[in-house]
Each structure stands twice: as structure tokens, then as C-alpha cells.
Coordinates of C-alpha atoms in Angstrom, one line a residue:
I1 CA -1.0 14.8 -0.3
L2 CA -3.5 13.3 0.1
G3 CA -4.1 9.7 1.1
Y4 CA -1.7 6.8 0.9
W5 CA 0.5 7.6 -1.4
V6 CA 3.5 5.7 -3.0
G7 CA 7.2 6.7 -4.3
A8 CA 8.7 3.7 -5.8
G9 CA 12.1 3.8 -8.3
E10 CA 15.0 2.5 -8.5
S11 CA 18.7 2.8 -7.0
G12 CA 19.8 5.8 -7.1
A13 CA 16.4 7.9 -8.4
G14 CA 17.2 9.8 -5.5
K15 CA 13.6 8.1 -4.1
S16 CA 14.6 9.1 -0.5
A17 CA 15.8 13.2 -1.3
L18 CA 12.3 13.1 -2.7
M19 CA 10.7 11.8 0.8
M20 CA 13.2 14.4 2.8
K21 CA 12.4 17.0 0.5
I22 CA 8.5 17.2 0.8
A23 CA 9.0 16.4 4.1
K24 CA 10.6 19.6 4.4
C25 CA 8.5 21.5 2.8
N26 CA 5.8 20.8 4.2
A27 CA 7.6 20.8 8.0
E28 CA 8.8 24.6 6.6
Q29 CA 5.1 25.8 5.9
G30 CA 4.0 25.0 9.2
R31 CA 2.9 21.5 9.4
R32 CA 3.4 19.0 11.6
V33 CA 5.8 15.8 10.3
T34 CA 6.6 13.2 11.2
V35 CA 9.3 10.7 10.0
A36 CA 9.9 6.9 10.3
S37 CA 13.3 5.8 8.2
L38 CA 14.1 2.4 8.5
E39 CA 17.4 2.8 6.5
M40 CA 19.6 5.6 7.9
D41 CA 19.3 6.9 12.1
K42 CA 18.3 11.1 13.0
V43 CA 21.6 12.6 12.0
M44 CA 21.9 11.0 8.2
L45 CA 18.8 12.7 8.3
Y46 CA 19.4 15.6 9.4
L47 CA 22.9 15.3 6.8
R48 CA 20.8 14.7 3.8
M49 CA 18.0 17.2 4.1
A50 CA 21.0 20.2 5.1
M51 CA 22.8 19.3 2.2
E52 CA 20.4 21.4 -0.1
D53 CA 21.2 24.6 2.4
P54 CA 23.7 28.2 1.1
L55 CA 25.9 26.8 3.4
C56 CA 26.9 24.0 2.7
A57 CA 26.5 24.9 -1.2
G58 CA 29.9 23.4 -3.1
L59 CA 29.9 20.3 0.2
E60 CA 29.7 17.0 -0.4
L61 CA 27.7 14.0 2.4
T62 CA 31.4 12.4 3.3
E63 CA 33.3 11.3 6.3
Q64 CA 36.0 13.3 5.6
N65 CA 33.6 16.7 5.4
I66 CA 32.0 15.9 8.3
K67 CA 35.5 16.2 10.5
N68 CA 36.4 18.9 8.6
V69 CA 36.1 21.4 11.8
N70 CA 35.6 24.1 9.1
K71 CA 32.9 22.3 7.0
M72 CA 31.1 20.7 9.6
S73 CA 30.6 24.2 10.9
N74 CA 28.2 25.3 7.9
I75 CA 26.9 21.5 8.5
R76 CA 25.7 22.4 11.9
K77 CA 24.8 25.7 11.5
A78 CA 22.3 24.2 8.8
T79 CA 21.7 21.3 10.9
D80 CA 20.6 24.0 13.4
K81 CA 18.1 25.8 11.5
L82 CA 16.4 22.3 10.1
R83 CA 15.9 20.8 13.8
K84 CA 13.7 24.2 14.9
L85 CA 11.7 23.1 12.1
P86 CA 8.0 21.2 13.2
I87 CA 9.7 17.7 12.8
S88 CA 9.6 14.3 14.7
V89 CA 11.4 10.7 14.0
I90 CA 10.9 8.1 14.4
E91 CA 14.1 6.2 14.8
G92 CA 16.0 2.6 15.6
V93 CA 12.0 0.9 15.3
R94 CA 11.4 -1.7 12.3
N95 CA 8.7 -3.2 14.2
I96 CA 5.0 -1.9 12.1
F97 CA 3.2 -2.4 15.3
S98 CA 5.5 -0.3 17.2
I99 CA 5.8 2.2 14.7
D100 CA 2.1 2.0 14.2
R101 CA 1.3 3.2 17.9
L102 CA 3.9 5.7 18.2
A103 CA 2.6 7.7 15.1
R104 CA -0.3 7.6 16.4
H105 CA 1.0 8.7 19.8
I106 CA 3.1 12.0 18.5
A107 CA -0.3 12.7 15.8
I108 CA -2.3 13.2 18.9
E109 CA -0.2 15.3 20.6
R110 CA 1.7 16.7 18.8
G111 CA -0.4 17.5 15.3
S112 CA 1.4 15.2 12.6
E113 CA -0.1 16.0 9.3
L114 CA 1.7 13.8 7.5
L115 CA 3.8 11.2 8.1
C116 CA 7.2 10.0 5.6
F117 CA 7.7 6.2 5.6
D118 CA 11.1 5.1 3.5
Y119 CA 10.9 1.6 3.0
I120 CA 7.4 -0.5 3.1
Q121 CA 9.9 -3.8 2.0
L122 CA 12.0 -3.2 5.9
G123 CA 9.1 -3.1 7.8
E124 CA 9.1 -6.2 9.9
T125 CA 5.8 -8.3 11.4
A126 CA 6.0 -11.6 13.4
P127 CA 9.5 -13.5 12.4
I128 CA 7.6 -16.4 10.6
D129 CA 5.6 -14.3 8.1
K130 CA 6.9 -14.5 4.9
D131 CA 7.7 -11.8 2.8
V132 CA 4.8 -11.1 1.0
V133 CA 2.7 -11.2 3.9
R134 CA 5.2 -9.2 5.7
V135 CA 4.9 -6.5 3.4
S136 CA 0.6 -6.4 2.4
T137 CA 1.2 -6.2 6.0
V138 CA 2.8 -2.8 6.9
S139 CA 1.6 -2.0 3.3
R140 CA -2.1 -2.3 5.5
I141 CA -1.0 -0.7 8.2
L142 CA -0.1 2.3 6.6
Q143 CA -2.6 2.8 4.3
S144 CA -5.0 2.2 8.0
L145 CA -2.9 5.1 9.0
T146 CA -4.7 7.9 6.9
A147 CA -8.0 6.9 8.4
P148 CA -9.7 8.9 11.9
R149 CA -9.7 6.5 14.8
L150 CA -12.7 7.9 17.5
V151 CA -11.8 6.0 20.1
D152 CA -8.7 7.8 20.9
G153 CA -8.5 10.9 18.9
Y154 CA -6.5 10.2 16.5
K155 CA -7.5 12.2 13.6
G156 CA -5.8 10.2 11.1
Q157 CA -2.7 11.7 8.3
P158 CA -1.5 11.7 5.0
V159 CA 1.4 8.9 4.5
L160 CA 4.0 9.0 1.6
A161 CA 6.1 5.7 2.1
L162 CA 8.7 4.6 0.2
S163 CA 8.9 0.6 -1.8
Q164 CA 11.5 -0.4 -3.8
Y165 CA 10.6 -2.9 -7.6
N166 CA 11.5 -6.6 -7.8
G167 CA 13.7 -8.2 -10.3
E168 CA 10.9 -7.1 -13.0
G169 CA 10.7 -4.0 -12.6
G170 CA 14.5 -4.0 -12.3
K171 CA 14.9 -6.1 -15.6
A172 CA 12.3 -3.7 -17.6
R173 CA 14.2 -0.1 -16.8
S174 CA 17.6 -2.2 -17.9
K175 CA 15.6 -3.2 -21.7
G176 CA 14.8 1.1 -21.8
G177 CA 10.8 -0.3 -20.6
Q178 CA 9.3 1.3 -17.9
A179 CA 7.8 -0.2 -14.3
G180 CA 4.0 -0.8 -13.7
N181 CA 2.9 -0.6 -10.3
M182 CA 2.5 -4.7 -10.1
D183 CA 6.4 -4.5 -10.2
L184 CA 6.8 -2.9 -6.4
A185 CA 8.6 -5.6 -4.2
W186 CA 7.4 -8.3 -2.8
S187 CA 3.4 -7.5 -2.9
S188 CA 1.3 -6.5 -5.4
Q189 CA -0.9 -5.5 -2.3
I190 CA 1.1 -2.3 -1.7
A191 CA -0.6 -1.3 -5.4
K192 CA -4.1 -2.0 -4.4
D193 CA -3.9 -0.1 -1.3
A194 CA -2.3 2.8 -2.3
D195 CA -4.4 5.2 -3.7
G196 CA -1.1 7.3 -5.2
I197 CA 1.6 5.4 -7.2
L198 CA 4.5 8.1 -7.8
H199 CA 7.2 6.0 -10.1
L200 CA 10.8 7.5 -10.2
N201 CA 13.0 6.0 -13.1
I202 CA 16.8 7.4 -14.3
D203 CA 16.2 9.0 -17.6
S204 CA 20.4 10.2 -17.8
D205 CA 22.8 9.8 -15.3
G206 CA 25.6 11.8 -15.0
E207 CA 28.0 12.3 -11.7
K208 CA 26.4 14.9 -10.6
E209 CA 23.6 15.2 -11.9
S210 CA 20.8 12.6 -13.5
I211 CA 17.4 13.0 -15.2
I212 CA 14.5 11.9 -13.2
N213 CA 11.1 10.4 -15.2
V214 CA 8.6 11.3 -12.9
R215 CA 5.5 9.3 -13.3
C216 CA 2.1 8.6 -11.8
G217 CA 0.9 5.7 -12.2
K218 CA -1.9 5.5 -10.0
Q219 CA -3.9 8.1 -8.7
R220 CA -7.4 7.5 -7.8
N221 CA -10.7 9.5 -9.0
Y222 CA -8.6 11.5 -11.1
K223 CA -5.8 10.9 -14.2
S224 CA -2.8 9.4 -13.7
G225 CA 0.3 8.9 -16.5
W226 CA 0.9 12.6 -16.6
E227 CA 5.1 12.4 -16.3
V228 CA 8.0 15.6 -15.0
P229 CA 11.0 15.5 -15.9
I230 CA 13.2 16.7 -13.0
T231 CA 17.0 16.8 -12.4
F232 CA 18.4 15.5 -9.2
D233 CA 20.9 17.1 -8.0
K234 CA 23.4 14.6 -6.5
L235 CA 25.5 16.7 -4.7
R236 CA 23.3 19.0 -2.6
Q237 CA 20.8 15.9 -2.3
T238 CA 17.6 18.0 -4.3
F239 CA 15.9 17.8 -7.1
Y240 CA 15.7 21.3 -10.1
T241 CA 12.4 21.8 -12.6
Q242 CA 13.8 23.8 -15.3
A243 CA 11.7 26.5 -14.4
S244 CA 12.5 26.0 -10.7
R245 CA 16.7 27.1 -12.2
Q246 CA 15.7 29.8 -14.0

């Protein structure tokens, strides 16, 4: 990932799971990653990432399984492995200006090479800001984090942020159409700021698996419009392509 990328999609398309998959894969390759989730706390982030570990094969992420001593033992072993990865988590903060300061501090102190942010629409600014202004401000600050800042030695880092659709995007999908870049909830500014936009749409939805169509809505200086079908394993909170399963 280079620059500021946005992952958008309908509910249940696996946006958060894909973000955590990307964060985990980068960390496993030795890159330092920062995750700022405004939707989940650190415990839930690690639990969701742990579910694709072979130790957790066949388990569902339910309160009953977490309380089961034997099953929890395997989940704990899987999360312990994850805690050894170079992943820093920003939690309990929604104000985008505070997240900006924390993300820059972590990058300077620990050398973070990727920031994952979940969701743009949940970021907070001044209490008087209307939603359009608030979301536009969050997007602009996330974009600014990709650039270096000489005054404090901040080197910049790629940003992957998640976005929800607005009502029109949802209507387009319900009619069998495709949501576009201007259907990102509350702000067309996101589409202008982003270097790349990925749309995750459910093509078929099963009880345990969904077929997700990943479409590139924008790729600055490169061709967009390409599509890749992937399988979202709801049980293990992970993704497969046809080639990776063979």
C-alpha cells in the first residue's frame, strides 16, 4: 500500500477482517503496523485475528467459546503469537486530532510503516461540526499522515482507512447495481483525498462463507476498474482466492 487508501463496503462484506488481514500480513513480514480502531478494542482485534490460526480451526468467535476453558486455551495461544508481532494499537480514542498525535508519536518512536484506521465516519472533531465537515476533516488528517514532516522527524506512512456507504450506495446495491466512489458516507471529500479506493460488495451470501467482489474504484496514476472475487470465511475471519485454497 502506498499513500492513502480507502476500503468501502456494505455491512457484512468483511471490511474490518480484510483490514486486520492486511495488518497481520505486513507485521508477519517484519513491518511495524499501527491500528486505530474506533469500533473494536484491543482484545477483540486480537481475537478476530486469532481465528484464522490453525489452533482455532472450527471455533466460532462466540461468548460461549471464549468462556470454555479448553477452547480458550487455544485462542489464548493464538493471541499470544499475535502479541509478538510488531503491531501497536490505539484504543479508547475517537478524536481525530488526538489520533493524529498518537500515530505520529508511534511512527517516530517505533518506526510504524502502515496505519490502519477503522472507520472514517466514527472519527470525532469539534462538537459543533456537522457530519459532512467532521468526516471531511478526518479524511484530510488521515491523508496528511502519509506525508513526511521535517519539523519533528516524522517520515510519513501509508494509511488504509475503512469507510461506510451512504444511503444511495446502499440503494444501488439493493437493486443489483454497484456503489461508486461518491457513495462514501457523508463526504465526497474522501473520494477526492484518497489515492486508491477499494469497494467490497457481497455477490453471494452463505451461512459460513460469502463471495466478495473487490473492485478498484480509484488508483491514482494507474488504471482502476479491475475486479477480484474472493471468498470471505466468516468462521475464521479470513479471505481466500481460488488459487490460495488449492
